PDB file of C-alpha atoms and ligand atoms in Angstrom:
ATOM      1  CA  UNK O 910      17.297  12.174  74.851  1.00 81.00           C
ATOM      2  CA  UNK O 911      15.435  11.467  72.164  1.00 93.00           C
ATOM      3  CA  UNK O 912      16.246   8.261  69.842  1.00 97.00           C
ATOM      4  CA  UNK O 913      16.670   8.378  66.016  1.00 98.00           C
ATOM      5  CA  UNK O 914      16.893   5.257  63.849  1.00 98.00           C
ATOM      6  CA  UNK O 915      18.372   6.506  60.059  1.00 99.00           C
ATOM      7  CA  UNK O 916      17.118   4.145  57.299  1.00 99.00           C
ATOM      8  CA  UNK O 917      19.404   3.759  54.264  1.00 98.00           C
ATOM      9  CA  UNK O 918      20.022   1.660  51.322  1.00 98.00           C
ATOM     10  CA  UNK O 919      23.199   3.072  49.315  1.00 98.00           C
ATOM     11  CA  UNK O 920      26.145   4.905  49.304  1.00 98.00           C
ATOM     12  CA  UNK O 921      25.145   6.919  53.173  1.00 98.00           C
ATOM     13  CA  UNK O 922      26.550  10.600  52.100  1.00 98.00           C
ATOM     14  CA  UNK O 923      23.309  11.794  54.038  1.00 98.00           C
ATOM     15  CA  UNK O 924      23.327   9.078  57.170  1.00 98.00           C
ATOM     16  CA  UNK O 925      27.224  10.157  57.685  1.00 98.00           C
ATOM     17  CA  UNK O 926      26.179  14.619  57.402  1.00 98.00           C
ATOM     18  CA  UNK O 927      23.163  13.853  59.880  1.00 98.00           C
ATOM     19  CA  UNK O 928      25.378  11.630  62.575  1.00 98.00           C
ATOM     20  CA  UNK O 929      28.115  14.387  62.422  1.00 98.00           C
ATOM     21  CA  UNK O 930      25.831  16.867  62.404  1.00 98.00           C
ATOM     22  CA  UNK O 931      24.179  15.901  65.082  1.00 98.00           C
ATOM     23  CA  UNK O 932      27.071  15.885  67.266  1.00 97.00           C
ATOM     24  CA  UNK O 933      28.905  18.950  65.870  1.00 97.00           C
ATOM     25  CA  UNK O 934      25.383  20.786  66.894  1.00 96.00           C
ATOM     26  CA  UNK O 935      24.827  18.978  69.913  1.00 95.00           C
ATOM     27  CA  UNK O 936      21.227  18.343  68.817  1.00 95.00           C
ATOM     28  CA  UNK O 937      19.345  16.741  71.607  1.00 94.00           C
ATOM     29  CA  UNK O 938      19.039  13.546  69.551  1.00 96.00           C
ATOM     30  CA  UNK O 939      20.680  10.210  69.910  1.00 97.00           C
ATOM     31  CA  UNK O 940      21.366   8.368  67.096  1.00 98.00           C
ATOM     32  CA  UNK O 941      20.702   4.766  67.736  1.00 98.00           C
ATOM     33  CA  UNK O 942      20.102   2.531  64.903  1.00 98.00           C
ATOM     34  CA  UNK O 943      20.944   2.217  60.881  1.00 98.00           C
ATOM     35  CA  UNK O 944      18.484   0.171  59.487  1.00 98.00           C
ATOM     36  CA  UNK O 945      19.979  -0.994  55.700  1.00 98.00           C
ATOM     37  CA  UNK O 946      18.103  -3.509  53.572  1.00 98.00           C
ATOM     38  CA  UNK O 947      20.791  -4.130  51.520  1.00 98.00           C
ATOM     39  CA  UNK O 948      23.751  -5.769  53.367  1.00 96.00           C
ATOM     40  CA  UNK O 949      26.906  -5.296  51.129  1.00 97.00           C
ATOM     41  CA  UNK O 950      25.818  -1.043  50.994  1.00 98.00           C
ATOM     42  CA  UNK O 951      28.797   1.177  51.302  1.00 98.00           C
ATOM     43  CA  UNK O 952      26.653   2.873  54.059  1.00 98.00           C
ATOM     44  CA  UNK O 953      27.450  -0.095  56.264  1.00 98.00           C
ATOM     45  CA  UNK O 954      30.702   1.069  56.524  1.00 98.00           C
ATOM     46  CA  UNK O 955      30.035   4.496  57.668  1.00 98.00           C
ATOM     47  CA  UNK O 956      28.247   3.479  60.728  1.00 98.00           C
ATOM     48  CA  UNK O 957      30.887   1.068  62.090  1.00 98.00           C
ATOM     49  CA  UNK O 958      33.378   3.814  61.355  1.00 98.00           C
ATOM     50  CA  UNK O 959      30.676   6.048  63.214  1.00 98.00           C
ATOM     51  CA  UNK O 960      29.961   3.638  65.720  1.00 98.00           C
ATOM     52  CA  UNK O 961      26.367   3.136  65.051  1.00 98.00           C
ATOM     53  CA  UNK O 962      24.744  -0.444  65.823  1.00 98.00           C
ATOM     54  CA  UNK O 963      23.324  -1.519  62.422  1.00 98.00           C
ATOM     55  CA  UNK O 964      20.269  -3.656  61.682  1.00 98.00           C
ATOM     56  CA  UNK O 965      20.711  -5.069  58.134  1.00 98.00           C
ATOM     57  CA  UNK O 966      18.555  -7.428  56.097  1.00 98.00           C
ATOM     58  CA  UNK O 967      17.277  -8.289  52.338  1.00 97.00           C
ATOM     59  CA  UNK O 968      13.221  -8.584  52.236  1.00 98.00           C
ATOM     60  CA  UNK O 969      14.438 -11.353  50.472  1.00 97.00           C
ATOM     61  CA  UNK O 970      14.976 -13.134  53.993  1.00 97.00           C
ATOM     62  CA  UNK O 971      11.214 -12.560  54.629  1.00 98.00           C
ATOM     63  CA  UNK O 972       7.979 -14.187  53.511  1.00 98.00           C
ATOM     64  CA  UNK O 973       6.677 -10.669  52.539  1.00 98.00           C
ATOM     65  CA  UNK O 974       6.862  -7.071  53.291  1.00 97.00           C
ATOM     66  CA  UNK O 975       4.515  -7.111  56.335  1.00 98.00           C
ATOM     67  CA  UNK O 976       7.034  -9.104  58.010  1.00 98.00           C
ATOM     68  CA  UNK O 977       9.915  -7.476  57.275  1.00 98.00           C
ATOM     69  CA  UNK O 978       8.550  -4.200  58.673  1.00 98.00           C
ATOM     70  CA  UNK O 979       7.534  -5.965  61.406  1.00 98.00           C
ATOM     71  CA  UNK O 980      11.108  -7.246  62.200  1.00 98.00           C
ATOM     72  CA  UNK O 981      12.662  -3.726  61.699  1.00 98.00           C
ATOM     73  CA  UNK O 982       9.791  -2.108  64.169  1.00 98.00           C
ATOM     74  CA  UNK O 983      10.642  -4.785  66.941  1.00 98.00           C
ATOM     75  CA  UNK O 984      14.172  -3.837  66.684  1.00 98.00           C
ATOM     76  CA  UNK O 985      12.702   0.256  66.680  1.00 98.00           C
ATOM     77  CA  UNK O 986      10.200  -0.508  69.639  1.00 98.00           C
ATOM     78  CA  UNK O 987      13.671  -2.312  72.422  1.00 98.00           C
ATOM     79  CA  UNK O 988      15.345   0.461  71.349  1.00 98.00           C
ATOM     80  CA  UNK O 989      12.845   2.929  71.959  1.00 97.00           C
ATOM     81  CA  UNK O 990      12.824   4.767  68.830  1.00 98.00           C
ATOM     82  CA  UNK O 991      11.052   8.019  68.610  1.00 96.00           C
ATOM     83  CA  UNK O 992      11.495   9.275  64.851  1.00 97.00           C
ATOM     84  CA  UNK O 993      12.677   7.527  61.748  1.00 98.00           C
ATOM     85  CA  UNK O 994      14.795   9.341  59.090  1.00 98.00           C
ATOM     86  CA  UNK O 995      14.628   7.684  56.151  1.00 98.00           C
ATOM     87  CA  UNK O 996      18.359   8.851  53.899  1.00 98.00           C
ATOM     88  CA  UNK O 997      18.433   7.002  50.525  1.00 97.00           C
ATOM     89  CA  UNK O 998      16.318   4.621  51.405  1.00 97.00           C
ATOM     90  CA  UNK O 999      15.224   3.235  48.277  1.00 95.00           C
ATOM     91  CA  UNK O1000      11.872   1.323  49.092  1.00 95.00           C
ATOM     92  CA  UNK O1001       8.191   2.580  49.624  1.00 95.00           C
ATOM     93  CA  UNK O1002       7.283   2.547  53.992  1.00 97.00           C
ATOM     94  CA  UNK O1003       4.696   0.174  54.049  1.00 97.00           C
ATOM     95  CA  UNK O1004       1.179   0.365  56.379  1.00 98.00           C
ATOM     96  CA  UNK O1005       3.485  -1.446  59.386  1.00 98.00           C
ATOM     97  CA  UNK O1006       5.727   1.227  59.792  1.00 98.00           C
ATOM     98  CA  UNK O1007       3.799   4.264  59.387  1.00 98.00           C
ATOM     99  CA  UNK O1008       1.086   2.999  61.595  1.00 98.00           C
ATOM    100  CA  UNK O1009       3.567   2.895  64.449  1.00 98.00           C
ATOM    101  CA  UNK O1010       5.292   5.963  63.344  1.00 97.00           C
ATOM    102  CA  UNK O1011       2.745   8.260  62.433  1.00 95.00           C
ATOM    103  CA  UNK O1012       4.481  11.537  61.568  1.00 95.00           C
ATOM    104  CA  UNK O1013       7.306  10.260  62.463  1.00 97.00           C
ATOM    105  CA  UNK O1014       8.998   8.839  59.714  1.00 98.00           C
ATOM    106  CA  UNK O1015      10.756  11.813  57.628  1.00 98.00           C
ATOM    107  CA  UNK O1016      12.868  11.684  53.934  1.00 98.00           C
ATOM    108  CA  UNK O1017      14.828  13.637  52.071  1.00 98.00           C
ATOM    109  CA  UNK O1018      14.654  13.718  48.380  1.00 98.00           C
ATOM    110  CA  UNK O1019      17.067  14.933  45.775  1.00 98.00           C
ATOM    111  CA  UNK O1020      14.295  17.500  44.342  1.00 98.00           C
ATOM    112  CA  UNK O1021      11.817  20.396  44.344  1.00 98.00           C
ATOM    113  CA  UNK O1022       9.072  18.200  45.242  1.00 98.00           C
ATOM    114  CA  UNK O1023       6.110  17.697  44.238  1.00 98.00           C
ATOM    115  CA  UNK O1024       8.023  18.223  40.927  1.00 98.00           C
ATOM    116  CA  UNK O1025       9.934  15.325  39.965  1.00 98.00           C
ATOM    117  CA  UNK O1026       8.847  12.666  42.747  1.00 97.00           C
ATOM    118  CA  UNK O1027      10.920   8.829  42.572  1.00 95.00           C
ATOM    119  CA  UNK O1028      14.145   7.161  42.208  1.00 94.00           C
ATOM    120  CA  UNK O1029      15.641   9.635  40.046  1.00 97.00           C
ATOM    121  CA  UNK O1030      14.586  13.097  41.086  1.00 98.00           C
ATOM    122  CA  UNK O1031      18.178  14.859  39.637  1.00 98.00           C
ATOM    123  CA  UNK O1032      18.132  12.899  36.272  1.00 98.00           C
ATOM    124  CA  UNK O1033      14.469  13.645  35.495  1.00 98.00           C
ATOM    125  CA  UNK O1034      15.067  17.537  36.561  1.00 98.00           C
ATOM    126  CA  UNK O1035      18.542  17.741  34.320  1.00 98.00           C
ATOM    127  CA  UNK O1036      16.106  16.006  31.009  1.00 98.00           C
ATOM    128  CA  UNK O1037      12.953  18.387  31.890  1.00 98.00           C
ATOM    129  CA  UNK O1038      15.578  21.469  31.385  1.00 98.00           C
ATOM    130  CA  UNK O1039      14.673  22.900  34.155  1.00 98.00           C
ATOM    131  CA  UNK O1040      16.475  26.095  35.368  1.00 98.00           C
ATOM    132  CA  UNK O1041      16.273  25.411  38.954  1.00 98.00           C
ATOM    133  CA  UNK O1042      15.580  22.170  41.118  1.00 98.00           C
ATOM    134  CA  UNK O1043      16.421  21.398  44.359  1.00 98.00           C
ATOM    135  CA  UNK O1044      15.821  19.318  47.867  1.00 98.00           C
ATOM    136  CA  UNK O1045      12.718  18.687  50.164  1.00 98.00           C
ATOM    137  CA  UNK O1046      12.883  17.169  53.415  1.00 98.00           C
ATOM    138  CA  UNK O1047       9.190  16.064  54.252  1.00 98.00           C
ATOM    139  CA  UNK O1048       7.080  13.775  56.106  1.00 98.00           C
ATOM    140  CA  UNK O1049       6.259  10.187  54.416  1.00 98.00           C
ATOM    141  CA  UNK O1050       2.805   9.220  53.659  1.00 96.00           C
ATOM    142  CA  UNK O1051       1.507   6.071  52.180  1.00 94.00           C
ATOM    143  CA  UNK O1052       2.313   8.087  48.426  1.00 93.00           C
ATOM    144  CA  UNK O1053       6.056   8.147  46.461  1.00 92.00           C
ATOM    145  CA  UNK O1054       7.277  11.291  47.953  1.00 94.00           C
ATOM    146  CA  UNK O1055       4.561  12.945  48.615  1.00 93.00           C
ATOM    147  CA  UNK O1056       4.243  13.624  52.978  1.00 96.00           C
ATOM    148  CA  UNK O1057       3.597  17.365  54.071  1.00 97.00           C
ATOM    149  CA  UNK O1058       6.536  19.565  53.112  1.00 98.00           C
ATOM    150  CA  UNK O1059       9.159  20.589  55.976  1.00 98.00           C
ATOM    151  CA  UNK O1060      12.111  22.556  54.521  1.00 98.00           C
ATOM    152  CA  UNK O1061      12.983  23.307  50.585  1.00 98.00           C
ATOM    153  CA  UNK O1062      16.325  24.760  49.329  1.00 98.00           C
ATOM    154  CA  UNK O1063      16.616  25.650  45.758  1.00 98.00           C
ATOM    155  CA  UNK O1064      20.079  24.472  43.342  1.00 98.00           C
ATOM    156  CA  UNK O1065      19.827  26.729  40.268  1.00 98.00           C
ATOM    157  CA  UNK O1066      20.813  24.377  37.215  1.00 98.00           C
ATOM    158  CA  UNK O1067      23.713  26.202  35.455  1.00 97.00           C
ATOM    159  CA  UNK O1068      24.577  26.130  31.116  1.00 96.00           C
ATOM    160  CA  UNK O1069      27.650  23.777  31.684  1.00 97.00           C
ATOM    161  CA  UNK O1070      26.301  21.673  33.933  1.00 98.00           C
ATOM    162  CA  UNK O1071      26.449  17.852  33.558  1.00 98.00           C
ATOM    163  CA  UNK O1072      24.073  15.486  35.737  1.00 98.00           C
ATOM    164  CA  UNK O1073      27.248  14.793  37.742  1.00 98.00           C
ATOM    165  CA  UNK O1074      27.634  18.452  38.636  1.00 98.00           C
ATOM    166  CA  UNK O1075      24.453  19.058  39.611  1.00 98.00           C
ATOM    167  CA  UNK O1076      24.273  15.436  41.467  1.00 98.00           C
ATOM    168  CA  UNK O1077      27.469  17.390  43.445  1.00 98.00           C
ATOM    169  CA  UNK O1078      25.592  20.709  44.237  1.00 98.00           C
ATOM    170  CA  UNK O1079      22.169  18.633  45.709  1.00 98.00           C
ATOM    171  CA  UNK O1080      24.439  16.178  47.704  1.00 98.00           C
ATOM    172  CA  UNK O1081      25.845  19.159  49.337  1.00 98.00           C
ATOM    173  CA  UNK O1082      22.588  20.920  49.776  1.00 98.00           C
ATOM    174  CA  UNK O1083      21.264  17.674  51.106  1.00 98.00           C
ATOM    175  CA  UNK O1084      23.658  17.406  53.948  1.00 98.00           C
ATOM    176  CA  UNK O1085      22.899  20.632  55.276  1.00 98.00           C
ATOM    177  CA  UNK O1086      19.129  21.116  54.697  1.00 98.00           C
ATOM    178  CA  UNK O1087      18.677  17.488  56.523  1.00 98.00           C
ATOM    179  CA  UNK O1088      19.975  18.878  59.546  1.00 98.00           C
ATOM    180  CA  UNK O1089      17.593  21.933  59.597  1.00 98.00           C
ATOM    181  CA  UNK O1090      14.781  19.937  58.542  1.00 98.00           C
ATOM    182  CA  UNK O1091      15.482  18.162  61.676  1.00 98.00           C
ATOM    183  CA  UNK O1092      16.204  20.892  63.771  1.00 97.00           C
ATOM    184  CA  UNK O1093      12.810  22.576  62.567  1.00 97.00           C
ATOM    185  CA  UNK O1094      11.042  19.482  63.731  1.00 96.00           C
ATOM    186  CA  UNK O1095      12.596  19.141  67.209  1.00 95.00           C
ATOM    187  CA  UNK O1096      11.601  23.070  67.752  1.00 93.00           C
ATOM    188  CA  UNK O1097       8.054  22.279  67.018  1.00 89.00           C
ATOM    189  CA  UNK O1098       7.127  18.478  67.866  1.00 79.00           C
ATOM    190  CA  UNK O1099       7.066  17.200  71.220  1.00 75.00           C
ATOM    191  CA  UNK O1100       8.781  14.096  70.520  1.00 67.00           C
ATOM    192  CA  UNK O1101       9.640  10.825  72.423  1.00 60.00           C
TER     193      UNK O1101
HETATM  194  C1  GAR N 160      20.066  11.188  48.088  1.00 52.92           C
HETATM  195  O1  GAR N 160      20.245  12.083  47.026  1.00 52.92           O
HETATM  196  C2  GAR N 160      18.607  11.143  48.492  1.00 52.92           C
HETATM  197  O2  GAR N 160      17.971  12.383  48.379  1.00 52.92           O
HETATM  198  C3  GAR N 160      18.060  10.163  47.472  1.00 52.92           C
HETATM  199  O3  GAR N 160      19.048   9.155  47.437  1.00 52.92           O
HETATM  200  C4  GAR N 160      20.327   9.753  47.625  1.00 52.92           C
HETATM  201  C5  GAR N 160      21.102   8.950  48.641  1.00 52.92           C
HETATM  202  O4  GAR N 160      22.434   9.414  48.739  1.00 52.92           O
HETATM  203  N1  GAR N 160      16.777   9.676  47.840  1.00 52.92           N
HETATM  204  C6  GAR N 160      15.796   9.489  46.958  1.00 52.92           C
HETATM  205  O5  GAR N 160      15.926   9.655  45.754  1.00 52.92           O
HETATM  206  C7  GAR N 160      14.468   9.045  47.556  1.00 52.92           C
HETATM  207  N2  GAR N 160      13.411   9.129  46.588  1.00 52.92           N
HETATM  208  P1  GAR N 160      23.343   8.968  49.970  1.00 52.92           P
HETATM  209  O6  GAR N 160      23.227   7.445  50.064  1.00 52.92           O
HETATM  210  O7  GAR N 160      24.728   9.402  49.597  1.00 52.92           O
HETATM  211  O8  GAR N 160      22.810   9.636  51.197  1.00 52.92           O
END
C-alpha cells in the first residue's frame, strides 16, 4: 500500500475530500500523516475526527527552514512516505523536501494556473474580471505554483457572483479534481 502524508496549514476542506475520498474509492493509498505548521489550524481537528496521526509545528520552533524540513522528512522517511500532497499549505517546499521527494510532492491551487499563481488565486481572478477560472492540481517545483500541470477543471465566473460564491464553486471543484489528480498519478507512476 502505498503511503501518503497530506500537508496543510488552514481550514482542511481539501485534506478531509482526499481522506474520504480515498476510502469511499478504495484507492490503493494509505493515508498516514498530516503534517500542519500551524498548530491551532481548524484542519487539526479533521484528522483526529478522521483518525489521522498529525505532525504539527511552527518554523518558529526551528533555527531556520532547512531544519524544519528536515524534521518533517525524518518523520516522512519512519513512516515510509511515498508521495506528499500538499492541501492549503501555505508556505513555499524548500530544496530539503523536494530533493527527497522529487516528483513527488503534488498541490492543488484554487486557479487556472499559470494564470493567477499565489496566496490568493480566487481574489486576483474575481478583480482581473475574468469570465472563467478554475483549479490545477500539479507537481511542485522550486517556483510559486508553477510544477508540470496534472489535471485542470474550469469554474465559469457568473454576473452575480460575489468572491464568496465563486470561493464556494472552486472549493467544490477542488474536492473532486484532487482525487482524480491523484488517481491519474497512481495509473501512471510506479510509486513507493
Ligand atoms: C484551497 O483553495 C487551496 O487550493 C488553496 O488554499 C485553499 C485551502 O482550503 N491553496 C493555495 O492557494 C496554494 N497556493 P482548505 O484548507 O479548505 O483545503
Amino acid at each position: 500500500m502505498k503511503k501518503i502524508a497530506i500537508f496543510a496549514s488552514g481550514n482542511g476542506s481539501n485534506f478531509q475530500a482526499l481522506v474520504e475520498g480515498i476510502q469511499r474509492q478504495k484507492l490503493a493509498v494509505q493515508v498516514v500523516l498530516l503534517v500542519c505548521d500551524q498548530p491551532q489550524a481548524h484542519v487539526l481537528q479533521r484528522a483526529q475526527q478522521l483518525n489521522i496521526p498529525i505532525w504539527t509545528a511552527s518554523i518558529k520552533q526551528f533555527t531556520d527552514k532547512t531544519a524544519f524540513e528536515t524534521a518533517i522528512l525524518t518523520e516522512l522517511q519512519q513512516l515510509d512516505v511515498g508521495l506528499v500532497l500538499l492541501a492549503g499549505y501555505m508556505r513555499i517546499i524548500g530544496p530539503t523536501l523536494l530533493q527527497a521527494y522529487p516528483q513527488r510532492i503534488i498541490n492543488i491551487h484554487p486557479a487556472l494556473l499559470p494564470q493567477f499563481p499565489g496566496r490568493h488565486g480566487i481574489e486576483d481572478a474575481f478583480a482581473a474580471g475574468v469570465e472563467q477560472t478554475g483549479v490545477t492540481v500539479h507537481y511542485v517545483d522550486a517556483g510559486i505554483d508553477s510544477g508540470p500541470i496534472i489535471q485542470q477543471a474550469v469554474v465559469p465566473v457568473q454576473p452575480q457572483d460575489t468572491v464568496a460564491s465563486l470561493s464556494a464553486r472552486i472549493h467544490q471543484t477542488e474536492h473532486w479534481l484532487y482525487l482524480a489528480g491523484l488517481e491519474k498519478v497512481l495509473a501512471t507512476r510506479s510509486l513507493k
